[in-house]
Amino acid sequence: MPPSKLYIKVKSLERLIKEETNYKEKLKHQQQNYEALSNSKNVDQNELKVAKDLVEETSKVLIPQLFSKLEQFENDLNEYLVKHGIEIKDEVNNYKNNLTASNKNNTDLSSVISVPLEPHRRNVKLNNDMTSNNEPLDLDEFEYMKERIIYLFLTCADIKRKRYEDFNAKSISPKLATLEDAVNDDEIY
């Protein structure tokens, strides 16, 4: 029996979250390689240019595309659940509040995602037409995946938060901060 739409949406979001981690590691490795090449005395300029292009492509093209896909897939999963009368965002917020209240330093939920899903834990009586948008939601399957779905939404929120922090850190350069201080101190008229 083919997997359900819920299973496909959950696994797609999990895959994108793993890709985000892989791309960040890849970017870090590429930046280290570029720095090592640029500090080297006997370096081929073409090799240096290729290393620089790889860093720029990963940071300016691949990672932003991944973030937009991540947001799209997260919204798609949420819309699918809302369409079937399940408001998961409230449960995600409750879970997050309980988690931070009980243990503020350790919010690692990786144990949830490490348990593989059973794709055949579905009601066999469902008519699983993959081209139809009207597939009914198996509530038993949802309950089975509920903790994993909550984890996915929390992870997406954490990725967005980190991305926002990275963007703010990059946008406030030392020159810009000096200029802002000068404007605030009325040194520039």
mmCIF file of C-alpha atoms in Angstrom:
data_model
loop_
_atom_site.group_PDB
_atom_site.id
_atom_site.type_symbol
_atom_site.label_atom_id
_atom_site.label_comp_id
_atom_site.label_asym_id
_atom_site.label_seq_id
_atom_site.Cartn_x
_atom_site.Cartn_y
_atom_site.Cartn_z
ATOM 1 C CA MET A 1 0.000 0.000 0.000
ATOM 2 C CA PRO A 2 1.423 3.409 -0.885
ATOM 3 C CA PRO A 3 2.190 5.828 1.935
ATOM 4 C CA SER A 4 -0.419 8.334 3.030
ATOM 5 C CA LYS A 5 -0.249 12.038 2.284
ATOM 6 C CA LEU A 6 0.465 12.718 5.954
ATOM 7 C CA TYR A 7 3.401 10.301 5.904
ATOM 8 C CA ILE A 8 4.777 11.870 2.709
ATOM 9 C CA LYS A 9 4.461 15.409 4.084
ATOM 10 C CA VAL A 10 6.148 14.479 7.368
ATOM 11 C CA LYS A 11 9.012 12.635 5.682
ATOM 12 C CA SER A 12 9.502 15.492 3.185
ATOM 13 C CA LEU A 13 9.829 18.013 5.985
ATOM 14 C CA GLU A 14 12.231 15.723 7.846
ATOM 15 C CA ARG A 15 14.367 15.412 4.714
ATOM 16 C CA LEU A 16 14.545 19.183 4.299
ATOM 17 C CA ILE A 17 15.569 19.642 7.929
ATOM 18 C CA LYS A 18 18.387 17.139 7.427
ATOM 19 C CA GLU A 19 19.394 18.922 4.215
ATOM 20 C CA GLU A 20 19.578 22.227 6.094
ATOM 21 C CA THR A 21 22.063 20.693 8.529
ATOM 22 C CA ASN A 22 24.064 19.165 5.684
ATOM 23 C CA TYR A 23 24.195 22.430 3.724
ATOM 24 C CA LYS A 24 25.416 24.346 6.758
ATOM 25 C CA GLU A 25 28.175 21.780 7.338
ATOM 26 C CA LYS A 26 29.050 21.886 3.637
ATOM 27 C CA LEU A 27 29.220 25.694 3.713
ATOM 28 C CA LYS A 28 31.458 25.635 6.777
ATOM 29 C CA HIS A 29 33.807 23.167 5.077
ATOM 30 C CA GLN A 30 33.839 25.227 1.867
ATOM 31 C CA GLN A 31 34.637 28.414 3.807
ATOM 32 C CA GLN A 32 37.510 26.681 5.586
ATOM 33 C CA ASN A 33 38.808 25.399 2.250
ATOM 34 C CA TYR A 34 38.583 28.883 0.725
ATOM 35 C CA GLU A 35 40.387 30.466 3.688
ATOM 36 C CA ALA A 36 43.129 27.828 3.513
ATOM 37 C CA LEU A 37 43.559 28.452 -0.218
ATOM 38 C CA SER A 38 43.583 32.233 0.170
ATOM 39 C CA ASN A 39 46.233 32.004 2.918
ATOM 40 C CA SER A 40 48.395 29.714 0.816
ATOM 41 C CA LYS A 41 51.278 31.301 -1.113
ATOM 42 C CA ASN A 42 51.343 28.951 -4.096
ATOM 43 C CA VAL A 43 47.729 28.824 -5.124
ATOM 44 C CA ASP A 44 46.213 28.680 -8.555
ATOM 45 C CA GLN A 45 43.901 31.679 -9.058
ATOM 46 C CA ASN A 46 41.357 29.507 -10.882
ATOM 47 C CA GLU A 47 41.216 27.110 -7.942
ATOM 48 C CA LEU A 48 40.735 30.052 -5.569
ATOM 49 C CA LYS A 49 37.968 31.451 -7.769
ATOM 50 C CA VAL A 50 36.215 28.065 -7.894
ATOM 51 C CA ALA A 51 36.382 27.779 -4.094
ATOM 52 C CA LYS A 52 34.975 31.298 -3.713
ATOM 53 C CA ASP A 53 32.193 30.554 -6.216
ATOM 54 C CA LEU A 54 31.257 27.396 -4.294
ATOM 55 C CA VAL A 55 30.955 29.351 -1.058
ATOM 56 C CA GLU A 56 28.850 32.042 -2.721
ATOM 57 C CA GLU A 57 26.613 29.541 -4.510
ATOM 58 C CA THR A 58 25.947 27.596 -1.339
ATOM 59 C CA SER A 59 25.340 30.662 0.834
ATOM 60 C CA LYS A 60 23.445 32.838 -1.648
ATOM 61 C CA VAL A 61 21.549 30.288 -3.741
ATOM 62 C CA LEU A 62 21.232 26.832 -2.213
ATOM 63 C CA ILE A 63 20.572 27.745 1.423
ATOM 64 C CA PRO A 64 17.974 30.463 0.645
ATOM 65 C CA GLN A 65 16.201 28.057 -1.736
ATOM 66 C CA LEU A 66 16.223 25.440 0.998
ATOM 67 C CA PHE A 67 14.726 27.903 3.501
ATOM 68 C CA SER A 68 11.908 28.782 1.103
ATOM 69 C CA LYS A 69 11.202 25.068 0.489
ATOM 70 C CA LEU A 70 11.287 24.418 4.215
ATOM 71 C CA GLU A 71 8.739 27.147 4.830
ATOM 72 C CA GLN A 72 6.588 25.937 1.943
ATOM 73 C CA PHE A 73 6.566 22.323 3.170
ATOM 74 C CA GLU A 74 5.894 23.412 6.759
ATOM 75 C CA ASN A 75 2.917 25.496 5.607
ATOM 76 C CA ASP A 76 1.719 22.625 3.412
ATOM 77 C CA LEU A 77 1.731 20.209 6.349
ATOM 78 C CA ASN A 78 -0.031 22.738 8.576
ATOM 79 C CA GLU A 79 -2.678 23.461 5.916
ATOM 80 C CA TYR A 80 -3.254 19.738 5.437
ATOM 81 C CA LEU A 81 -3.807 19.266 9.159
ATOM 82 C CA VAL A 82 -6.051 22.353 9.426
ATOM 83 C CA LYS A 83 -8.048 21.121 6.445
ATOM 84 C CA HIS A 84 -8.786 17.977 8.434
ATOM 85 C CA GLY A 85 -9.709 19.911 11.570
ATOM 86 C CA ILE A 86 -6.476 19.547 13.505
ATOM 87 C CA GLU A 87 -5.008 22.744 14.960
ATOM 88 C CA ILE A 88 -1.498 21.554 15.774
ATOM 89 C CA LYS A 89 0.070 24.995 16.325
ATOM 90 C CA ASP A 90 -1.582 25.362 19.753
ATOM 91 C CA GLU A 91 -0.225 21.978 20.803
ATOM 92 C CA VAL A 92 3.208 22.936 19.467
ATOM 93 C CA ASN A 93 3.175 26.112 21.583
ATOM 94 C CA ASN A 94 2.033 24.187 24.668
ATOM 95 C CA TYR A 95 4.710 21.554 24.104
ATOM 96 C CA LYS A 96 7.342 24.268 23.638
ATOM 97 C CA ASN A 97 6.278 26.104 26.804
ATOM 98 C CA ASN A 98 6.273 22.894 28.851
ATOM 99 C CA LEU A 99 9.648 21.921 27.444
ATOM 100 C CA THR A 100 11.290 25.251 28.201
ATOM 101 C CA ALA A 101 9.688 25.425 31.650
ATOM 102 C CA SER A 102 10.925 21.963 32.627
ATOM 103 C CA ASN A 103 14.409 22.178 31.145
ATOM 104 C CA LYS A 104 15.596 25.479 29.724
ATOM 105 C CA ASN A 105 19.068 24.261 28.758
ATOM 106 C CA ASN A 106 18.265 20.975 27.034
ATOM 107 C CA THR A 107 15.649 21.257 24.299
ATOM 108 C CA ASP A 108 17.047 18.475 22.114
ATOM 109 C CA LEU A 109 14.252 16.444 20.592
ATOM 110 C CA SER A 110 16.449 14.417 18.256
ATOM 111 C CA SER A 111 15.417 11.192 19.995
ATOM 112 C CA VAL A 112 11.923 11.673 18.576
ATOM 113 C CA ILE A 113 13.101 11.793 14.992
ATOM 114 C CA SER A 114 15.590 8.942 15.375
ATOM 115 C CA VAL A 115 12.764 6.430 15.779
ATOM 116 C CA PRO A 116 11.785 5.278 12.284
ATOM 117 C CA LEU A 117 8.191 5.580 11.214
ATOM 118 C CA GLU A 118 6.308 2.471 10.243
ATOM 119 C CA PRO A 119 4.893 3.224 6.783
ATOM 120 C CA HIS A 120 2.419 0.362 6.989
ATOM 121 C CA ARG A 121 0.753 1.535 10.182
ATOM 122 C CA ARG A 122 -2.212 2.690 8.159
ATOM 123 C CA ASN A 123 -5.799 1.737 7.947
ATOM 124 C CA VAL A 124 -5.840 -0.602 4.965
ATOM 125 C CA LYS A 125 -9.450 0.313 4.218
ATOM 126 C CA LEU A 126 -8.456 3.830 3.102
ATOM 127 C CA ASN A 127 -8.760 4.546 -0.583
ATOM 128 C CA ASN A 128 -5.325 6.038 -1.111
ATOM 129 C CA ASP A 129 -5.632 7.897 -4.392
ATOM 130 C CA MET A 130 -2.377 9.891 -4.513
ATOM 131 C CA THR A 131 -3.730 12.313 -7.094
ATOM 132 C CA SER A 132 -6.704 13.269 -4.957
ATOM 133 C CA ASN A 133 -6.613 16.128 -2.490
ATOM 134 C CA ASN A 134 -9.561 14.645 -0.645
ATOM 135 C CA GLU A 135 -7.767 11.775 1.046
ATOM 136 C CA PRO A 136 -9.209 11.342 4.515
ATOM 137 C CA LEU A 137 -6.840 11.707 7.427
ATOM 138 C CA ASP A 138 -6.369 8.553 9.443
ATOM 139 C CA LEU A 139 -6.587 9.774 13.034
ATOM 140 C CA ASP A 140 -4.721 6.716 14.340
ATOM 141 C CA GLU A 141 -1.867 7.520 11.984
ATOM 142 C CA PHE A 142 -1.930 11.157 13.111
ATOM 143 C CA GLU A 143 -1.781 10.154 16.785
ATOM 144 C CA TYR A 144 1.114 7.848 15.944
ATOM 145 C CA MET A 145 3.004 10.742 14.266
ATOM 146 C CA LYS A 146 1.811 13.566 16.506
ATOM 147 C CA GLU A 147 4.968 13.908 18.604
ATOM 148 C CA ARG A 148 7.115 13.797 15.462
ATOM 149 C CA ILE A 149 4.989 16.495 13.803
ATOM 150 C CA ILE A 150 5.312 18.698 16.880
ATOM 151 C CA TYR A 151 9.061 18.153 16.783
ATOM 152 C CA LEU A 152 9.150 19.151 13.107
ATOM 153 C CA PHE A 153 7.270 22.390 13.733
ATOM 154 C CA LEU A 154 9.540 23.226 16.689
ATOM 155 C CA THR A 155 12.628 22.499 14.595
ATOM 156 C CA CYS A 156 11.344 24.692 11.754
ATOM 157 C CA ALA A 157 10.727 27.517 14.217
ATOM 158 C CA ASP A 158 14.248 27.089 15.593
ATOM 159 C CA ILE A 159 15.730 27.159 12.077
ATOM 160 C CA LYS A 160 13.811 30.356 11.313
ATOM 161 C CA ARG A 161 15.003 31.918 14.577
ATOM 162 C CA LYS A 162 18.631 31.047 13.850
ATOM 163 C CA ARG A 163 18.310 32.355 10.304
ATOM 164 C CA TYR A 164 16.879 35.621 11.604
ATOM 165 C CA GLU A 165 19.715 35.932 14.142
ATOM 166 C CA ASP A 166 22.315 35.210 11.432
ATOM 167 C CA PHE A 167 20.744 37.816 9.180
ATOM 168 C CA ASN A 168 20.779 40.416 11.953
ATOM 169 C CA ALA A 169 24.384 39.591 12.865
ATOM 170 C CA LYS A 170 25.492 39.977 9.246
ATOM 171 C CA SER A 171 23.536 43.167 8.669
ATOM 172 C CA ILE A 172 25.141 44.978 11.599
ATOM 173 C CA SER A 173 28.704 45.336 10.409
ATOM 174 C CA PRO A 174 31.240 47.397 12.382
ATOM 175 C CA LYS A 175 31.040 50.253 9.857
ATOM 176 C CA LEU A 176 27.251 50.274 10.024
ATOM 177 C CA ALA A 177 27.293 50.170 13.815
ATOM 178 C CA THR A 178 29.727 53.118 13.868
ATOM 179 C CA LEU A 179 27.515 55.019 11.450
ATOM 180 C CA GLU A 180 24.420 54.281 13.544
ATOM 181 C CA ASP A 181 26.231 55.458 16.689
ATOM 182 C CA ALA A 182 27.251 58.658 14.921
ATOM 183 C CA VAL A 183 23.678 59.273 13.793
ATOM 184 C CA ASN A 184 22.365 58.591 17.293
ATOM 185 C CA ASP A 185 24.934 60.973 18.799
ATOM 186 C CA ASP A 186 24.003 63.725 16.300
ATOM 187 C CA GLU A 187 27.484 63.735 14.778
ATOM 188 C CA ILE A 188 25.977 63.531 11.289
ATOM 189 C CA TYR A 189 23.553 66.281 10.327
#
